[in-house]
Short mmCIF file of C-alpha atoms in Angstrom, two decimals:
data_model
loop_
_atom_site.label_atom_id
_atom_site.label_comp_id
_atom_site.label_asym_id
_atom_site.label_seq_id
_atom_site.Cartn_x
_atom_site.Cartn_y
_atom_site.Cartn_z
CA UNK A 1 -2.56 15.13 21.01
CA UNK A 2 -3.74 18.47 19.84
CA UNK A 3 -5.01 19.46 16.39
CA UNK A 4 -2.04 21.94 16.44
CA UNK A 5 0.00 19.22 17.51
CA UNK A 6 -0.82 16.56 14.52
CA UNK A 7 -0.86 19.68 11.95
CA UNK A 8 2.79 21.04 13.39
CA UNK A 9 4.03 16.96 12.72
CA UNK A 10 3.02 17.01 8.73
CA UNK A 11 5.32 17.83 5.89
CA UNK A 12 2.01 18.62 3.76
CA UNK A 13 0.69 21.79 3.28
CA UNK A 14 -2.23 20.57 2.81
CA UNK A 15 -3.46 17.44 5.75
CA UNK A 16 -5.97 15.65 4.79
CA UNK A 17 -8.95 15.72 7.28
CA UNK A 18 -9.77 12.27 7.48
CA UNK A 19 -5.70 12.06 8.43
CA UNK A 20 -5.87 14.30 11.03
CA UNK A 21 -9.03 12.88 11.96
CA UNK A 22 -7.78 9.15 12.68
CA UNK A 23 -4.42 10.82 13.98
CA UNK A 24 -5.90 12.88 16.87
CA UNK A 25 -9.28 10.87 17.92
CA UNK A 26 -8.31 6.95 16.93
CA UNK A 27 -11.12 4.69 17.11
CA UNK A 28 -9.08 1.58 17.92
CA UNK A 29 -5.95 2.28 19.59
CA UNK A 30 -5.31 0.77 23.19
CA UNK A 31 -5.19 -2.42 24.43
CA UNK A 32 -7.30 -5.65 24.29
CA UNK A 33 -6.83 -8.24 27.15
CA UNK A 34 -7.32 -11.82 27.89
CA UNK A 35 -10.51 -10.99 29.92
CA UNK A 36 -11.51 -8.55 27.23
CA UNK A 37 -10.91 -11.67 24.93
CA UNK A 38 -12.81 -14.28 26.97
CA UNK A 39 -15.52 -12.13 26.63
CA UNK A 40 -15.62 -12.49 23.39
CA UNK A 41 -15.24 -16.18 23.86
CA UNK A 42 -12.28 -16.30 21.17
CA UNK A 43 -7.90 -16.22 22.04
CA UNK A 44 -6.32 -13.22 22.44
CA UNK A 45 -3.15 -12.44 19.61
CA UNK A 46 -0.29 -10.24 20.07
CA UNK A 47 2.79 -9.25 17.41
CA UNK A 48 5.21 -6.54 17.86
CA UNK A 49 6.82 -5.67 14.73
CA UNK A 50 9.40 -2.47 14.01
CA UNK A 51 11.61 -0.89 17.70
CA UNK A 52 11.80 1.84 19.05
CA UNK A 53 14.89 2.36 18.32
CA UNK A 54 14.27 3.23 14.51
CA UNK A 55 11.32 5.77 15.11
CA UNK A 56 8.22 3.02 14.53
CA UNK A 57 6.80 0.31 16.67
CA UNK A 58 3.33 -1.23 16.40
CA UNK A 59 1.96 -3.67 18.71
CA UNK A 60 -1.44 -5.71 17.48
CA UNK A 61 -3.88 -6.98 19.38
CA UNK A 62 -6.08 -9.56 17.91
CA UNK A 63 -9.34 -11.56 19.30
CA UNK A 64 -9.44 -14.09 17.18
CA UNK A 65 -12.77 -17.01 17.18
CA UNK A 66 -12.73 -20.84 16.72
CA UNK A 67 -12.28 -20.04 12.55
CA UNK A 68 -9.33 -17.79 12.93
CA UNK A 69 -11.79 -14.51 12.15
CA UNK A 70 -10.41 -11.18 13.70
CA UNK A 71 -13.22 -10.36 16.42
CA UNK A 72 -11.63 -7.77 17.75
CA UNK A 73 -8.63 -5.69 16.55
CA UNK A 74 -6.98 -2.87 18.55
CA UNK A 75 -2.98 -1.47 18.69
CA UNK A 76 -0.52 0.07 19.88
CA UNK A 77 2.13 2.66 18.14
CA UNK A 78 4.96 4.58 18.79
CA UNK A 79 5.51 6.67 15.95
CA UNK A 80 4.02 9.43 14.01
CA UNK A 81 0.23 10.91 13.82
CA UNK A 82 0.37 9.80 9.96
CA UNK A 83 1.49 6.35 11.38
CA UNK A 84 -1.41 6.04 13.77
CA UNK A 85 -3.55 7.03 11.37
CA UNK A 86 -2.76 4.35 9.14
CA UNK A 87 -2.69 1.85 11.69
CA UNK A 88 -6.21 3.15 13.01
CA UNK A 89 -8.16 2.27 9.70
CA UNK A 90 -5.85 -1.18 9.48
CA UNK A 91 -7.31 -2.20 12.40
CA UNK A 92 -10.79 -1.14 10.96
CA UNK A 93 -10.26 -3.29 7.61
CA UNK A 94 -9.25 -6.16 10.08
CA UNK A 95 -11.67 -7.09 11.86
CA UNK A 96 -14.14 -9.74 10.72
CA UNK A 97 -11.84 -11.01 8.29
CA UNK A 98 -10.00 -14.62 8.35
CA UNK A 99 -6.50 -14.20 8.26
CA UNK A 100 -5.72 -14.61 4.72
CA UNK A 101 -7.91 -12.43 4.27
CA UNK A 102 -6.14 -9.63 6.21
CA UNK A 103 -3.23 -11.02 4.60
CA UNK A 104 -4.83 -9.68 1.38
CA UNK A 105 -4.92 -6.14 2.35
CA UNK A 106 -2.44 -4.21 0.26
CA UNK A 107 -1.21 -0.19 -0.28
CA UNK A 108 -4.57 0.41 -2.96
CA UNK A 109 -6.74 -0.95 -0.60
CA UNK A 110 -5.66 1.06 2.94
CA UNK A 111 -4.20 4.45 1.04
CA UNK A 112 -7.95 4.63 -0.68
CA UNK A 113 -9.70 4.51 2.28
CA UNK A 114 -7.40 6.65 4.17
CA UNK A 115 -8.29 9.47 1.20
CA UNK A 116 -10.63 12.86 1.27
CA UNK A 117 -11.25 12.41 -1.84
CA UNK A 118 -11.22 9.25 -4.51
CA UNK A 119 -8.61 11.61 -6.81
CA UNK A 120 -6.45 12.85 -3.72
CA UNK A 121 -3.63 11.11 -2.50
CA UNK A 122 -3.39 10.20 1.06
CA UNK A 123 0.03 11.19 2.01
CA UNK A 124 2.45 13.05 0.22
CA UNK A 125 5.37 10.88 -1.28
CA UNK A 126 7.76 11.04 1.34
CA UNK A 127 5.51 9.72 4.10
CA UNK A 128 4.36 6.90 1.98
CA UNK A 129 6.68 4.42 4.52
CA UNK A 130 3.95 4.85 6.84
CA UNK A 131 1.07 3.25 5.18
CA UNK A 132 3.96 0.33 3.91
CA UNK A 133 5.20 -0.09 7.58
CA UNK A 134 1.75 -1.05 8.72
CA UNK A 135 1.09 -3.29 5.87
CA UNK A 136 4.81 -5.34 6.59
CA UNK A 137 3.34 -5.18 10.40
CA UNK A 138 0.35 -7.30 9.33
CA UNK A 139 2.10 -9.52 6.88
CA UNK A 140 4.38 -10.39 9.76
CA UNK A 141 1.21 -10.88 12.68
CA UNK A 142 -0.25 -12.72 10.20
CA UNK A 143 2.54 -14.77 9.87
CA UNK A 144 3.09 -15.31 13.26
CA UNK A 145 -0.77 -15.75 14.08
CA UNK A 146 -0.09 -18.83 11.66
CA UNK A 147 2.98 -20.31 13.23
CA UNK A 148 4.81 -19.46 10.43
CA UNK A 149 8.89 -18.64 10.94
CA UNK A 150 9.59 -15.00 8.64
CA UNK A 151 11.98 -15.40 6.01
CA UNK A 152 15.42 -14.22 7.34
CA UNK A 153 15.94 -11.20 5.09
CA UNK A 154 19.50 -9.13 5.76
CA UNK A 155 19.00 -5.47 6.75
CA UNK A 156 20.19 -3.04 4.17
CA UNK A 157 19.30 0.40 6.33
CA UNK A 158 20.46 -0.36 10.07
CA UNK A 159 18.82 3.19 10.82
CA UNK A 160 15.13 2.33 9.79
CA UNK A 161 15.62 -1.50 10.44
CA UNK A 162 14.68 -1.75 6.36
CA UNK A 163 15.52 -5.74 5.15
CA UNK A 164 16.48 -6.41 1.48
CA UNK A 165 13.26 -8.17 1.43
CA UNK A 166 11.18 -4.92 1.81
CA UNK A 167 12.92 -3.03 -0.62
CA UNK A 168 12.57 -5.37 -3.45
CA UNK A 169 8.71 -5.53 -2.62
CA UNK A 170 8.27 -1.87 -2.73
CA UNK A 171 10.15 -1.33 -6.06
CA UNK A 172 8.42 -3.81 -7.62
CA UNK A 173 4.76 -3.16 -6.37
CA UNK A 174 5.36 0.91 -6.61
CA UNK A 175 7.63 0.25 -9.89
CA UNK A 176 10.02 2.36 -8.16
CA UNK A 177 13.26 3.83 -10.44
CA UNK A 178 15.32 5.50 -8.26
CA UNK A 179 16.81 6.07 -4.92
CA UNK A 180 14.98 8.70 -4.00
CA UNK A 181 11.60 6.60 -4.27
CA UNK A 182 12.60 4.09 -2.61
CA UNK A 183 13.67 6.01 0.42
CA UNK A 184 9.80 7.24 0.29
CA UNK A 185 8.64 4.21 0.28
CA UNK A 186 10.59 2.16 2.46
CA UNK A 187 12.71 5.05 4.67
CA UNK A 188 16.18 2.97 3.72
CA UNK A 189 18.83 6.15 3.12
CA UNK A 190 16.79 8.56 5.25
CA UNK A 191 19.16 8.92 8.18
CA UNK A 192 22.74 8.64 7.61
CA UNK A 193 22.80 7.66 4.06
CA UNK A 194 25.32 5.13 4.59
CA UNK A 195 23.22 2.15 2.71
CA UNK A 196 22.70 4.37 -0.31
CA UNK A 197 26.13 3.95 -2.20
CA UNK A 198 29.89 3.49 -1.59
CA UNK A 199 31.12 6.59 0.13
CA UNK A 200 27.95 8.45 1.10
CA UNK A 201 27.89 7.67 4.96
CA UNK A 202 30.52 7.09 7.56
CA UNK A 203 30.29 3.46 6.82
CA UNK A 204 30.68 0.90 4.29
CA UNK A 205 27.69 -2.00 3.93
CA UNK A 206 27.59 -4.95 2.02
CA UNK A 207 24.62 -4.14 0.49
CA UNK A 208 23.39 -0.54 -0.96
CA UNK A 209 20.48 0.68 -2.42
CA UNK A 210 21.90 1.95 -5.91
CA UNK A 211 22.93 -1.65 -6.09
CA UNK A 212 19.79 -3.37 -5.53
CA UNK A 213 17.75 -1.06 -7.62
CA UNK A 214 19.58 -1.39 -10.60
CA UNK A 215 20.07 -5.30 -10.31
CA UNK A 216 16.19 -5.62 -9.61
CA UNK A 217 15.36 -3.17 -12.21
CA UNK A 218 17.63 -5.52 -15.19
CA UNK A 219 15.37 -8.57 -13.46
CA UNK A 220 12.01 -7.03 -13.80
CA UNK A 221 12.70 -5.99 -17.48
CA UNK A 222 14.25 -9.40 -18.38
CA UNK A 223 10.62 -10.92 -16.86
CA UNK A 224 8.43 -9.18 -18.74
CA UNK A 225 10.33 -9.41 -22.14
CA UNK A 226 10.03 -13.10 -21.06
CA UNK A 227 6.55 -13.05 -20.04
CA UNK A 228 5.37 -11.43 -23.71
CA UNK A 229 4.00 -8.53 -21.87
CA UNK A 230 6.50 -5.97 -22.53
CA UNK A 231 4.48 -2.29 -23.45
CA UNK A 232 5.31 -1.00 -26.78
CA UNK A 233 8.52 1.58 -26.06
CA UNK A 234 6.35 4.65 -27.01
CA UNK A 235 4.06 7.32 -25.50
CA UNK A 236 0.44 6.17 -25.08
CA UNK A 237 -1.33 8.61 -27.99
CA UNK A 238 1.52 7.20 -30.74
CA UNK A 239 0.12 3.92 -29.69
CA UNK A 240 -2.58 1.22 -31.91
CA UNK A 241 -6.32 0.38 -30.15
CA UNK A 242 -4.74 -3.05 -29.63
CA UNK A 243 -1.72 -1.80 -28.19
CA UNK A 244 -3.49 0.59 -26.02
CA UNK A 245 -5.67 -1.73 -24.63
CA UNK A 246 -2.79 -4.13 -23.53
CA UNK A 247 -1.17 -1.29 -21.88
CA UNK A 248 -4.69 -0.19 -20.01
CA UNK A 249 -5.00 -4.53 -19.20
CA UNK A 250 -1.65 -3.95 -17.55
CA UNK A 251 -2.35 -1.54 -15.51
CA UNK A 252 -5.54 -2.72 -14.52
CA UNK A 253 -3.67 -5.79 -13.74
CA UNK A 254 -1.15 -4.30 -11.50
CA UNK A 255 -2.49 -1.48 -10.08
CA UNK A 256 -6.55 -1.58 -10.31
CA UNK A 257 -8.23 -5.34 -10.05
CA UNK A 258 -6.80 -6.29 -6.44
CA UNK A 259 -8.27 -3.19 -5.14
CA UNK A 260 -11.61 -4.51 -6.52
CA UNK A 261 -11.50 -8.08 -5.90
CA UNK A 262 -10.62 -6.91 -2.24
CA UNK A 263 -14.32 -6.11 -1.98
CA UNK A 264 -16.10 -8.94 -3.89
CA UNK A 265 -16.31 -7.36 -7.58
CA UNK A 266 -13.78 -7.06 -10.51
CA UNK A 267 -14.25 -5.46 -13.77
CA UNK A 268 -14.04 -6.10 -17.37
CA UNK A 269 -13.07 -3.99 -20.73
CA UNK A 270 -15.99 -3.57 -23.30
CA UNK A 271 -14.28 -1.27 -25.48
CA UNK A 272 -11.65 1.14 -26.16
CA UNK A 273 -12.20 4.19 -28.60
CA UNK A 274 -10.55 7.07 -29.54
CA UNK A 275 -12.75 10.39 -29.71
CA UNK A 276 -10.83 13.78 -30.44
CA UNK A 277 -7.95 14.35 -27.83
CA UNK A 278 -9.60 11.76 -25.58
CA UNK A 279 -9.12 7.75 -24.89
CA UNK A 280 -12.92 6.30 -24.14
CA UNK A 281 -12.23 2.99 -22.56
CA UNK A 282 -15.91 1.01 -21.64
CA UNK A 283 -15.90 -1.12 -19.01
CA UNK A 284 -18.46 -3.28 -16.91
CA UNK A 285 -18.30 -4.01 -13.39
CA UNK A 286 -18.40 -7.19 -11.98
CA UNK A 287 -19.44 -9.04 -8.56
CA UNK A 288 -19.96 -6.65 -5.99
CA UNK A 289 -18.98 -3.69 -7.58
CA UNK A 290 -21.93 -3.80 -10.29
CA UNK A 291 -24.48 -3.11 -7.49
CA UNK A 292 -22.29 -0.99 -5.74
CA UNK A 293 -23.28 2.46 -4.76
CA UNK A 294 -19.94 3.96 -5.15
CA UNK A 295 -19.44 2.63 -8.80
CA UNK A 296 -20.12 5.55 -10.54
CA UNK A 297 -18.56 7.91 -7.85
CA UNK A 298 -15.34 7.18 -6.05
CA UNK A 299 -14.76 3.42 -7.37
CA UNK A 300 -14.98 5.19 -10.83
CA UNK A 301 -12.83 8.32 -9.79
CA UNK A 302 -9.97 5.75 -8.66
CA UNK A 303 -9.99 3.56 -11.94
CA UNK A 304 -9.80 6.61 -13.72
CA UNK A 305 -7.35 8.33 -11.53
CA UNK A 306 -4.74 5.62 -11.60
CA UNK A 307 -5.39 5.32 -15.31
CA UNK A 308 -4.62 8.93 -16.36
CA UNK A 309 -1.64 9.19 -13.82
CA UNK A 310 -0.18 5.90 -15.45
CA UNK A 311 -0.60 6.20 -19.21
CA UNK A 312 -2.32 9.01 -20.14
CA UNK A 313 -4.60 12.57 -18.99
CA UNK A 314 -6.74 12.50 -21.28
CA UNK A 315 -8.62 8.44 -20.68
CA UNK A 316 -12.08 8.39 -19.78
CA UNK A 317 -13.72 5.04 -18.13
CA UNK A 318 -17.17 4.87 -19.12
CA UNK A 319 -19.45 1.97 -16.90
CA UNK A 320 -22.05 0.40 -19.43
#
């Protein structure tokens, strides 16, 4: 595939080079084989997930040792350059890691590693389906590397092959509030809009999207009333110190710490101050990330970035 090629595919005016990168000269794609595996003196893995059919396939291929630790880790695709992309650095983060670990994996941890820059998305929003599709893909090898039997989930976009099951995960990890995000996210309603709501394709379905969103919406507020850790209903800058530090432990919470504990380190909060216009909020690092040389760079950048996109523009993180 040509540069031209990969840049003539993307919906972004501006492609991000470690994208195009992965997309035209993949490190891991191809096949592994049972000699290739014997080699390695571990068993050789395969799991298909997605068809054809719907526009995304991905075939893994797994060496795996006497522990159950990815050795090896290659793939196959059909699908888009953003798609092999993704799946390119997946197979990167896979290998020597025990399955649960690779189970672990999740959207913070492959979309930040997939970035130029700590601050820069990516993918724009409507190709965020990519990085999610390879994610369910190693949920489900993972699964099946176990012996595990999937949950039966009913499909709710025949077009993408898109199960209940995977829509209620994205709107609940991406606290997704409408339609439109979840299509994004998930590429349910992309094609002939039929699962969206009564009367906007050629045929009916038993379940659609406006339906599920606002039904898991009522669920997730009714848990977190129950929970105690509803946010104060007002904008960040109206809010107390106390109150803005249980919004900035929520967000760390859901957004931040997995990304960290991923690597061996977590994080703690010192202090939060206002000065002027601005939100200080002092932090220390934790495990691996308080010797880490990226701690004061990109780590920082991406605690920050989430922080300011999620509550306010003006928060600073300061490491002590």
């Amino acid at each position: 595939m040509s540069k031209q090629e990969v840049l003539a595919k993307s919906h972004w005016e501006s492609y991000p080079f470690k994208i195009e990168m992965l997309a035209e000269k993949p490190k891991n794609n191809g096949r592994l084989s049972e000699e290739d595996a014997a080699k390695l003196q571990g068993r050789l893995f395969t799991h298909t997930f997605g068809r054809v059919e719907t526009g995304m396939q991905l075939r893994w291929y797994w060496v795996l040792d006497g522990e159950e630790r990815i050795i090896a880790a290659r793939y196959e695709i059909f699908g888009s350059p953003e798609l092999r992309a993704s799946a390119d650095m997946a197979a990167l983060l896979c290998r020597n890691k025990s399955l649960d670990e690779v189970a672990k994996i999740n959207y913070k941890s492959l979309e930040y590693f997939l970035r130029d820059h700590p601050s820069n998305p990516a993918l724009p929003p409507e190709k965020q389906y990519e990085i999610l599709f390879v994610l369910d893909s190693l949920a489900s090898a993972v699964a099946a590397a176990k012996g595990e039997t999937p949950e039966d989930s009913p499909i709710v976009c025949e077009c993408a092959g898109v199960t209940q099951a995977q829509i209620e995960k994205a709107i609940r990890d991406f606290d997704l509030e409408s339609v439109d995000a979840i299509t994004d996210y998930t590429r349910a309603g992309a094609f002939c809009k039929s699962c969206i709501a009564p009367g906007r394709g050629m045929s009916d379905r038993s379940l659609y999207l406006v339906d599920l969103l606002k039904e898991l919406r009522q669920k997730m507020e009714e848990e977190k009333k129950a929970s105690g850790n509803a946010l104060p209903d007002k904008p960040f800058k109206e809010m107390s110190i106390e109150e803005k530090k249980a919004a900035i432990n929520a967000v760390i919470d859901e957004h931040i710490r997995a990304m960290l504990v991923m690597d061996g380190g977590d994080m703690e909060i010192l202090d939060v101050k206002e000065n002027g216009e601005h939100t200080d909020l002092y932090i220390r690092y934790l495990g691996a990330c308080s010797g880490c040389a990226s701690a004061s760079t990109g780590t920082l950048f991406a605690i920050e970035g989430i922080l300011k996109q999620k509550l306010d523009p003006n928060i600073r993180v300061l490491p002590l």
